[in-house]
Every structure is written in structure tokens, then in C-alpha cells.
């Protein structure tokens, strides 16, 4: 599913897509409140933010 987010890599908490403005998206953890985006700009498309958040390697 394209909108499915992996858990937070730091605490394992549930992640969510955050609409910062009309043209900016970030991903954040509901538990530890870390946010992921390109510096202060974020991502222009929700799908790109989700894709980059989920891109990391799984723990072995």
C-alpha cells in the first residue's frame, strides 16, 4: 500500500504524514515527535515523503 509508513526507526512508534502547508509534507513520529523532511522545506508531494521515509534498510 503506497500510504503505509514503516514504524519510527528511533523508537518504533507509529509514523504519520504531516501536511505542513499547501505544498509541504513531512513525516513525523507520534511517540518521540521526530520529523523527517528536507531541512525546513519538507517534500512537495506526500507520496515522496512516504517513499523516502520507508526507503531505509530494515533491521537485521
PDB file of N, CA, C and O in Angstrom, chain B, residues numbered from 101:
ATOM      1  N   UNK B 101       0.843  -1.178   0.000  1.00  0.00           N
ATOM      2  CA  UNK B 101       0.000   0.000   0.000  1.00  0.00           C
ATOM      3  C   UNK B 101       0.890   1.243   0.000  1.00  0.00           C
ATOM      4  O   UNK B 101       1.785   1.346   0.838  1.00  0.00           O
ATOM      5  N   UNK B 102       0.672   2.175  -0.902  1.00  0.00           N
ATOM      6  CA  UNK B 102       1.554   3.338  -1.037  1.00  0.00           C
ATOM      7  C   UNK B 102       1.558   4.276   0.172  1.00  0.00           C
ATOM      8  O   UNK B 102       2.568   4.933   0.422  1.00  0.00           O
ATOM      9  N   UNK B 103       0.463   4.358   0.927  1.00  0.00           N
ATOM     10  CA  UNK B 103       0.400   5.270   2.070  1.00  0.00           C
ATOM     11  C   UNK B 103       0.879   4.637   3.371  1.00  0.00           C
ATOM     12  O   UNK B 103       0.869   5.294   4.412  1.00  0.00           O
ATOM     13  N   UNK B 104       1.301   3.370   3.332  1.00  0.00           N
ATOM     14  CA  UNK B 104       1.725   2.689   4.548  1.00  0.00           C
ATOM     15  C   UNK B 104       3.122   3.157   4.957  1.00  0.00           C
ATOM     16  O   UNK B 104       4.047   3.156   4.146  1.00  0.00           O
ATOM     17  N   UNK B 105       3.262   3.552   6.206  1.00  0.00           N
ATOM     18  CA  UNK B 105       4.536   4.037   6.736  1.00  0.00           C
ATOM     19  C   UNK B 105       5.169   3.001   7.650  1.00  0.00           C
ATOM     20  O   UNK B 105       4.489   2.362   8.453  1.00  0.00           O
ATOM     21  N   UNK B 106       6.475   2.844   7.516  1.00  0.00           N
ATOM     22  CA  UNK B 106       7.200   1.990   8.450  1.00  0.00           C
ATOM     23  C   UNK B 106       7.213   2.668   9.818  1.00  0.00           C
ATOM     24  O   UNK B 106       7.058   3.886   9.906  1.00  0.00           O
ATOM     25  N   UNK B 107       7.395   1.891  10.884  1.00  0.00           N
ATOM     26  CA  UNK B 107       7.498   2.493  12.217  1.00  0.00           C
ATOM     27  C   UNK B 107       8.731   3.388  12.323  1.00  0.00           C
ATOM     28  O   UNK B 107       9.642   3.305  11.500  1.00  0.00           O
ATOM     29  N   UNK B 108       8.747   4.226  13.324  1.00  0.00           N
ATOM     30  CA  UNK B 108       9.878   5.118  13.576  1.00  0.00           C
ATOM     31  C   UNK B 108      11.150   4.300  13.794  1.00  0.00           C
ATOM     32  O   UNK B 108      11.135   3.341  14.566  1.00  0.00           O
ATOM     33  N   UNK B 109      12.249   4.660  13.128  1.00  0.00           N
ATOM     34  CA  UNK B 109      13.496   3.913  13.295  1.00  0.00           C
ATOM     35  C   UNK B 109      14.163   4.169  14.647  1.00  0.00           C
ATOM     36  O   UNK B 109      15.080   3.440  15.025  1.00  0.00           O
ATOM     37  N   UNK B 110      13.727   5.173  15.366  1.00  0.00           N
ATOM     38  CA  UNK B 110      14.356   5.519  16.640  1.00  0.00           C
ATOM     39  C   UNK B 110      13.644   4.902  17.832  1.00  0.00           C
ATOM     40  O   UNK B 110      14.293   4.427  18.763  1.00  0.00           O
ATOM     41  N   UNK B 111      12.304   4.904  17.813  1.00  0.00           N
ATOM     42  CA  UNK B 111      11.570   4.401  18.980  1.00  0.00           C
ATOM     43  C   UNK B 111      10.577   3.298  18.634  1.00  0.00           C
ATOM     44  O   UNK B 111      10.017   2.672  19.534  1.00  0.00           O
ATOM     45  N   UNK B 112      10.349   3.050  17.340  1.00  0.00           N
ATOM     46  CA  UNK B 112       9.385   2.037  16.927  1.00  0.00           C
ATOM     47  C   UNK B 112       7.944   2.526  16.939  1.00  0.00           C
ATOM     48  O   UNK B 112       7.019   1.747  16.711  1.00  0.00           O
ATOM     49  N   UNK B 113       7.753   3.814  17.204  1.00  0.00           N
ATOM     50  CA  UNK B 113       6.410   4.389  17.276  1.00  0.00           C
ATOM     51  C   UNK B 113       5.739   4.510  15.921  1.00  0.00           C
ATOM     52  O   UNK B 113       6.364   4.320  14.878  1.00  0.00           O
ATOM     53  N   UNK B 114       4.459   4.830  15.958  1.00  0.00           N
ATOM     54  CA  UNK B 114       3.670   4.995  14.744  1.00  0.00           C
ATOM     55  C   UNK B 114       4.023   6.312  14.060  1.00  0.00           C
ATOM     56  O   UNK B 114       4.088   7.362  14.700  1.00  0.00           O
ATOM     57  N   UNK B 115       4.249   6.239  12.752  1.00  0.00           N
ATOM     58  CA  UNK B 115       4.580   7.430  11.966  1.00  0.00           C
ATOM     59  C   UNK B 115       3.325   7.964  11.292  1.00  0.00           C
ATOM     60  O   UNK B 115       2.362   7.231  11.066  1.00  0.00           O
ATOM     61  N   UNK B 116       3.355   9.254  10.974  1.00  0.00           N
ATOM     62  CA  UNK B 116       2.233   9.874  10.283  1.00  0.00           C
ATOM     63  C   UNK B 116       2.744  10.900   9.285  1.00  0.00           C
ATOM     64  O   UNK B 116       3.794  11.510   9.490  1.00  0.00           O
ATOM     65  N   UNK B 117       1.992  11.088   8.199  1.00  0.00           N
ATOM     66  CA  UNK B 117       2.289  12.140   7.228  1.00  0.00           C
ATOM     67  C   UNK B 117       1.714  13.442   7.770  1.00  0.00           C
ATOM     68  O   UNK B 117       0.562  13.488   8.201  1.00  0.00           O
ATOM     69  N   UNK B 118       2.520  14.498   7.745  1.00  0.00           N
ATOM     70  CA  UNK B 118       2.121  15.790   8.286  1.00  0.00           C
ATOM     71  C   UNK B 118       2.081  16.807   7.153  1.00  0.00           C
ATOM     72  O   UNK B 118       3.087  17.040   6.482  1.00  0.00           O
ATOM     73  N   UNK B 119       0.925  17.407   6.945  1.00  0.00           N
ATOM     74  CA  UNK B 119       0.757  18.444   5.925  1.00  0.00           C
ATOM     75  C   UNK B 119       1.130  19.783   6.555  1.00  0.00           C
ATOM     76  O   UNK B 119       0.321  20.399   7.249  1.00  0.00           O
ATOM     77  N   UNK B 120       2.367  20.228   6.305  1.00  0.00           N
ATOM     78  CA  UNK B 120       2.898  21.445   6.912  1.00  0.00           C
ATOM     79  C   UNK B 120       2.276  22.692   6.285  1.00  0.00           C
ATOM     80  O   UNK B 120       1.991  23.668   6.978  1.00  0.00           O
ATOM     81  N   UNK B 121       2.070  22.651   4.976  1.00  0.00           N
ATOM     82  CA  UNK B 121       1.429  23.756   4.256  1.00  0.00           C
ATOM     83  C   UNK B 121       0.787  23.179   3.001  1.00  0.00           C
ATOM     84  O   UNK B 121       0.776  21.963   2.813  1.00  0.00           O
ATOM     85  N   UNK B 122       0.259  24.033   2.152  1.00  0.00           N
ATOM     86  CA  UNK B 122      -0.391  23.556   0.930  1.00  0.00           C
ATOM     87  C   UNK B 122       0.543  22.751   0.039  1.00  0.00           C
ATOM     88  O   UNK B 122       0.094  21.891  -0.719  1.00  0.00           O
ATOM     89  N   UNK B 123       1.835  23.024   0.124  1.00  0.00           N
ATOM     90  CA  UNK B 123       2.791  22.359  -0.775  1.00  0.00           C
ATOM     91  C   UNK B 123       3.937  21.680  -0.040  1.00  0.00           C
ATOM     92  O   UNK B 123       4.971  21.398  -0.646  1.00  0.00           O
ATOM     93  N   UNK B 124       3.779  21.413   1.250  1.00  0.00           N
ATOM     94  CA  UNK B 124       4.879  20.825   2.015  1.00  0.00           C
ATOM     95  C   UNK B 124       4.389  19.690   2.905  1.00  0.00           C
ATOM     96  O   UNK B 124       3.425  19.834   3.657  1.00  0.00           O
ATOM     97  N   UNK B 125       5.084  18.550   2.799  1.00  0.00           N
ATOM     98  CA  UNK B 125       4.786  17.371   3.614  1.00  0.00           C
ATOM     99  C   UNK B 125       6.030  16.931   4.364  1.00  0.00           C
ATOM    100  O   UNK B 125       7.142  17.028   3.846  1.00  0.00           O
ATOM    101  N   UNK B 126       5.842  16.451   5.571  1.00  0.00           N
ATOM    102  CA  UNK B 126       6.892  15.810   6.357  1.00  0.00           C
ATOM    103  C   UNK B 126       6.312  14.548   6.968  1.00  0.00           C
ATOM    104  O   UNK B 126       5.097  14.355   6.991  1.00  0.00           O
ATOM    105  N   UNK B 127       7.189  13.696   7.457  1.00  0.00           N
ATOM    106  CA  UNK B 127       6.768  12.512   8.191  1.00  0.00           C
ATOM    107  C   UNK B 127       7.230  12.695   9.626  1.00  0.00           C
ATOM    108  O   UNK B 127       8.355  13.128   9.875  1.00  0.00           O
ATOM    109  N   UNK B 128       6.367  12.367  10.557  1.00  0.00           N
ATOM    110  CA  UNK B 128       6.717  12.518  11.963  1.00  0.00           C
ATOM    111  C   UNK B 128       6.284  11.311  12.766  1.00  0.00           C
ATOM    112  O   UNK B 128       5.384  10.572  12.367  1.00  0.00           O
ATOM    113  N   UNK B 129       6.931  11.119  13.899  1.00  0.00           N
ATOM    114  CA  UNK B 129       6.596  10.031  14.810  1.00  0.00           C
ATOM    115  C   UNK B 129       5.634  10.557  15.873  1.00  0.00           C
ATOM    116  O   UNK B 129       5.881  11.599  16.482  1.00  0.00           O
ATOM    117  N   UNK B 130       4.542   9.834  16.092  1.00  0.00           N
ATOM    118  CA  UNK B 130       3.558  10.231  17.101  1.00  0.00           C
ATOM    119  C   UNK B 130       4.078  10.025  18.520  1.00  0.00           C
ATOM    120  O   UNK B 130       3.550  10.613  19.464  1.00  0.00           O
ATOM    121  N   UNK B 131       5.107   9.198  18.678  1.00  0.00           N
ATOM    122  CA  UNK B 131       5.633   8.880  20.003  1.00  0.00           C
ATOM    123  C   UNK B 131       6.788   9.798  20.412  1.00  0.00           C
ATOM    124  O   UNK B 131       6.696  10.490  21.425  1.00  0.00           O
ATOM    125  N   UNK B 132       7.880   9.808  19.626  1.00  0.00           N
ATOM    126  CA  UNK B 132       9.066  10.593  20.015  1.00  0.00           C
ATOM    127  C   UNK B 132       9.107  11.965  19.327  1.00  0.00           C
ATOM    128  O   UNK B 132       9.969  12.788  19.636  1.00  0.00           O
ATOM    129  N   UNK B 133       8.182  12.209  18.402  1.00  0.00           N
ATOM    130  CA  UNK B 133       7.994  13.512  17.746  1.00  0.00           C
ATOM    131  C   UNK B 133       9.125  13.940  16.815  1.00  0.00           C
ATOM    132  O   UNK B 133       9.229  15.116  16.468  1.00  0.00           O
ATOM    133  N   UNK B 134       9.975  12.991  16.409  1.00  0.00           N
ATOM    134  CA  UNK B 134      10.988  13.337  15.412  1.00  0.00           C
ATOM    135  C   UNK B 134      10.265  13.611  14.095  1.00  0.00           C
ATOM    136  O   UNK B 134       9.238  12.993  13.812  1.00  0.00           O
ATOM    137  N   UNK B 135      10.789  14.525  13.295  1.00  0.00           N
ATOM    138  CA  UNK B 135      10.215  14.820  11.987  1.00  0.00           C
ATOM    139  C   UNK B 135      11.271  14.653  10.910  1.00  0.00           C
ATOM    140  O   UNK B 135      12.448  14.948  11.118  1.00  0.00           O
ATOM    141  N   UNK B 136      10.832  14.176   9.761  1.00  0.00           N
ATOM    142  CA  UNK B 136      11.708  13.912   8.636  1.00  0.00           C
ATOM    143  C   UNK B 136      11.226  14.699   7.426  1.00  0.00           C
ATOM    144  O   UNK B 136      10.058  14.622   7.042  1.00  0.00           O
ATOM    145  N   UNK B 137      12.132  15.450   6.838  1.00  0.00           N
ATOM    146  CA  UNK B 137      11.854  16.214   5.624  1.00  0.00           C
ATOM    147  C   UNK B 137      13.152  16.863   5.199  1.00  0.00           C
ATOM    148  O   UNK B 137      14.130  16.838   5.947  1.00  0.00           O
ATOM    149  N   UNK B 138      13.179  17.433   4.036  1.00  0.00           N
ATOM    150  CA  UNK B 138      14.372  18.122   3.547  1.00  0.00           C
ATOM    151  C   UNK B 138      14.537  19.436   4.288  1.00  0.00           C
ATOM    152  O   UNK B 138      13.879  20.421   3.954  1.00  0.00           O
ATOM    153  N   UNK B 139      15.390  19.463   5.271  1.00  0.00           N
ATOM    154  CA  UNK B 139      15.647  20.674   6.044  1.00  0.00           C
ATOM    155  C   UNK B 139      14.325  21.265   6.496  1.00  0.00           C
ATOM    156  O   UNK B 139      13.485  20.542   7.031  1.00  0.00           O
ATOM    157  N   UNK B 140      14.122  22.531   6.301  1.00  0.00           N
ATOM    158  CA  UNK B 140      12.864  23.166   6.689  1.00  0.00           C
ATOM    159  C   UNK B 140      11.832  23.127   5.575  1.00  0.00           C
ATOM    160  O   UNK B 140      10.683  23.521   5.775  1.00  0.00           O
ATOM    161  N   UNK B 141      12.240  22.650   4.390  1.00  0.00           N
ATOM    162  CA  UNK B 141      11.343  22.662   3.238  1.00  0.00           C
ATOM    163  C   UNK B 141      10.344  21.518   3.203  1.00  0.00           C
ATOM    164  O   UNK B 141       9.217  21.702   2.744  1.00  0.00           O
ATOM    165  N   UNK B 142      10.731  20.344   3.676  1.00  0.00           N
ATOM    166  CA  UNK B 142       9.856  19.188   3.556  1.00  0.00           C
ATOM    167  C   UNK B 142       9.816  18.680   2.122  1.00  0.00           C
ATOM    168  O   UNK B 142      10.736  18.925   1.341  1.00  0.00           O
ATOM    169  N   UNK B 143       8.749  17.973   1.783  1.00  0.00           N
ATOM    170  CA  UNK B 143       8.566  17.395   0.453  1.00  0.00           C
ATOM    171  C   UNK B 143       7.343  18.015  -0.203  1.00  0.00           C
ATOM    172  O   UNK B 143       6.360  18.314   0.474  1.00  0.00           O
ATOM    173  N   UNK B 144       7.396  18.208  -1.507  1.00  0.00           N
ATOM    174  CA  UNK B 144       6.277  18.811  -2.235  1.00  0.00           C
ATOM    175  C   UNK B 144       5.089  17.858  -2.347  1.00  0.00           C
ATOM    176  O   UNK B 144       3.945  18.303  -2.443  1.00  0.00           O
ATOM    177  N   UNK B 145       5.354  16.549  -2.337  1.00  0.00           N
ATOM    178  CA  UNK B 145       4.287  15.568  -2.502  1.00  0.00           C
ATOM    179  C   UNK B 145       4.312  14.568  -1.353  1.00  0.00           C
ATOM    180  O   UNK B 145       5.375  14.104  -0.942  1.00  0.00           O
ATOM    181  N   UNK B 146       3.144  14.247  -0.848  1.00  0.00           N
ATOM    182  CA  UNK B 146       3.007  13.279   0.249  1.00  0.00           C
ATOM    183  C   UNK B 146       3.648  11.946  -0.124  1.00  0.00           C
ATOM    184  O   UNK B 146       4.334  11.332   0.693  1.00  0.00           O
ATOM    185  N   UNK B 147       3.426  11.502  -1.348  1.00  0.00           N
ATOM    186  CA  UNK B 147       3.961  10.218  -1.800  1.00  0.00           C
ATOM    187  C   UNK B 147       5.487  10.188  -1.728  1.00  0.00           C
ATOM    188  O   UNK B 147       6.065   9.161  -1.373  1.00  0.00           O
ATOM    189  N   UNK B 148       6.146  11.302  -2.060  1.00  0.00           N
ATOM    190  CA  UNK B 148       7.610  11.364  -1.995  1.00  0.00           C
ATOM    191  C   UNK B 148       8.103  11.300  -0.557  1.00  0.00           C
ATOM    192  O   UNK B 148       9.107  10.646  -0.275  1.00  0.00           O
ATOM    193  N   UNK B 149       7.410  11.970   0.353  1.00  0.00           N
ATOM    194  CA  UNK B 149       7.790  11.932   1.768  1.00  0.00           C
ATOM    195  C   UNK B 149       7.691  10.508   2.297  1.00  0.00           C
ATOM    196  O   UNK B 149       8.591  10.039   2.994  1.00  0.00           O
ATOM    197  N   UNK B 150       6.606   9.821   1.971  1.00  0.00           N
ATOM    198  CA  UNK B 150       6.410   8.441   2.424  1.00  0.00           C
ATOM    199  C   UNK B 150       7.470   7.530   1.823  1.00  0.00           C
ATOM    200  O   UNK B 150       8.041   6.695   2.524  1.00  0.00           O
ATOM    201  N   UNK B 151       7.734   7.685   0.536  1.00  0.00           N
ATOM    202  CA  UNK B 151       8.734   6.849  -0.142  1.00  0.00           C
ATOM    203  C   UNK B 151      10.109   7.002   0.510  1.00  0.00           C
ATOM    204  O   UNK B 151      10.797   6.007   0.738  1.00  0.00           O
ATOM    205  N   UNK B 152      10.511   8.224   0.810  1.00  0.00           N
ATOM    206  CA  UNK B 152      11.821   8.454   1.419  1.00  0.00           C
ATOM    207  C   UNK B 152      11.874   7.941   2.861  1.00  0.00           C
ATOM    208  O   UNK B 152      12.893   7.389   3.276  1.00  0.00           O
ATOM    209  N   UNK B 153      10.809   8.110   3.620  1.00  0.00           N
ATOM    210  CA  UNK B 153      10.756   7.599   4.997  1.00  0.00           C
ATOM    211  C   UNK B 153      10.911   6.079   4.990  1.00  0.00           C
ATOM    212  O   UNK B 153      11.637   5.525   5.815  1.00  0.00           O
ATOM    213  N   UNK B 154      10.241   5.415   4.076  1.00  0.00           N
ATOM    214  CA  UNK B 154      10.255   3.952   4.016  1.00  0.00           C
ATOM    215  C   UNK B 154      11.496   3.393   3.336  1.00  0.00           C
ATOM    216  O   UNK B 154      11.678   2.176   3.320  1.00  0.00           O
ATOM    217  N   UNK B 155      12.344   4.224   2.781  1.00  0.00           N
ATOM    218  CA  UNK B 155      13.490   3.782   1.981  1.00  0.00           C
ATOM    219  C   UNK B 155      14.594   3.127   2.798  1.00  0.00           C
ATOM    220  O   UNK B 155      15.367   2.343   2.249  1.00  0.00           O
ATOM    221  N   UNK B 156      14.692   3.412   4.057  1.00  0.00           N
ATOM    222  CA  UNK B 156      15.781   2.889   4.888  1.00  0.00           C
ATOM    223  C   UNK B 156      15.772   1.361   4.927  1.00  0.00           C
ATOM    224  O   UNK B 156      14.758   0.721   4.651  1.00  0.00           O
ATOM    225  N   UNK B 157      16.907   0.803   5.272  1.00  0.00           N
ATOM    226  CA  UNK B 157      17.044  -0.645   5.378  1.00  0.00           C
ATOM    227  C   UNK B 157      16.327  -1.150   6.618  1.00  0.00           C
ATOM    228  O   UNK B 157      16.260  -0.464   7.637  1.00  0.00           O
ATOM    229  N   UNK B 158      15.797  -2.350   6.517  1.00  0.00           N
ATOM    230  CA  UNK B 158      15.190  -2.981   7.684  1.00  0.00           C
ATOM    231  C   UNK B 158      16.282  -3.490   8.609  1.00  0.00           C
ATOM    232  O   UNK B 158      17.366  -3.858   8.157  1.00  0.00           O
ATOM    233  N   UNK B 159      15.999  -3.510   9.896  1.00  0.00           N
ATOM    234  CA  UNK B 159      16.957  -4.041  10.875  1.00  0.00           C
ATOM    235  C   UNK B 159      17.124  -5.536  10.652  1.00  0.00           C
ATOM    236  O   UNK B 159      16.179  -6.229  10.273  1.00  0.00           O
ATOM    237  N   UNK B 160      18.333  -6.024  10.890  1.00  0.00           N
ATOM    238  CA  UNK B 160      18.594  -7.460  10.686  1.00  0.00           C
ATOM    239  C   UNK B 160      18.701  -8.164  12.006  1.00  0.00           C
ATOM    240  O   UNK B 160      18.918  -9.375  12.045  1.00  0.00           O
TER     241      UNK B 160
END
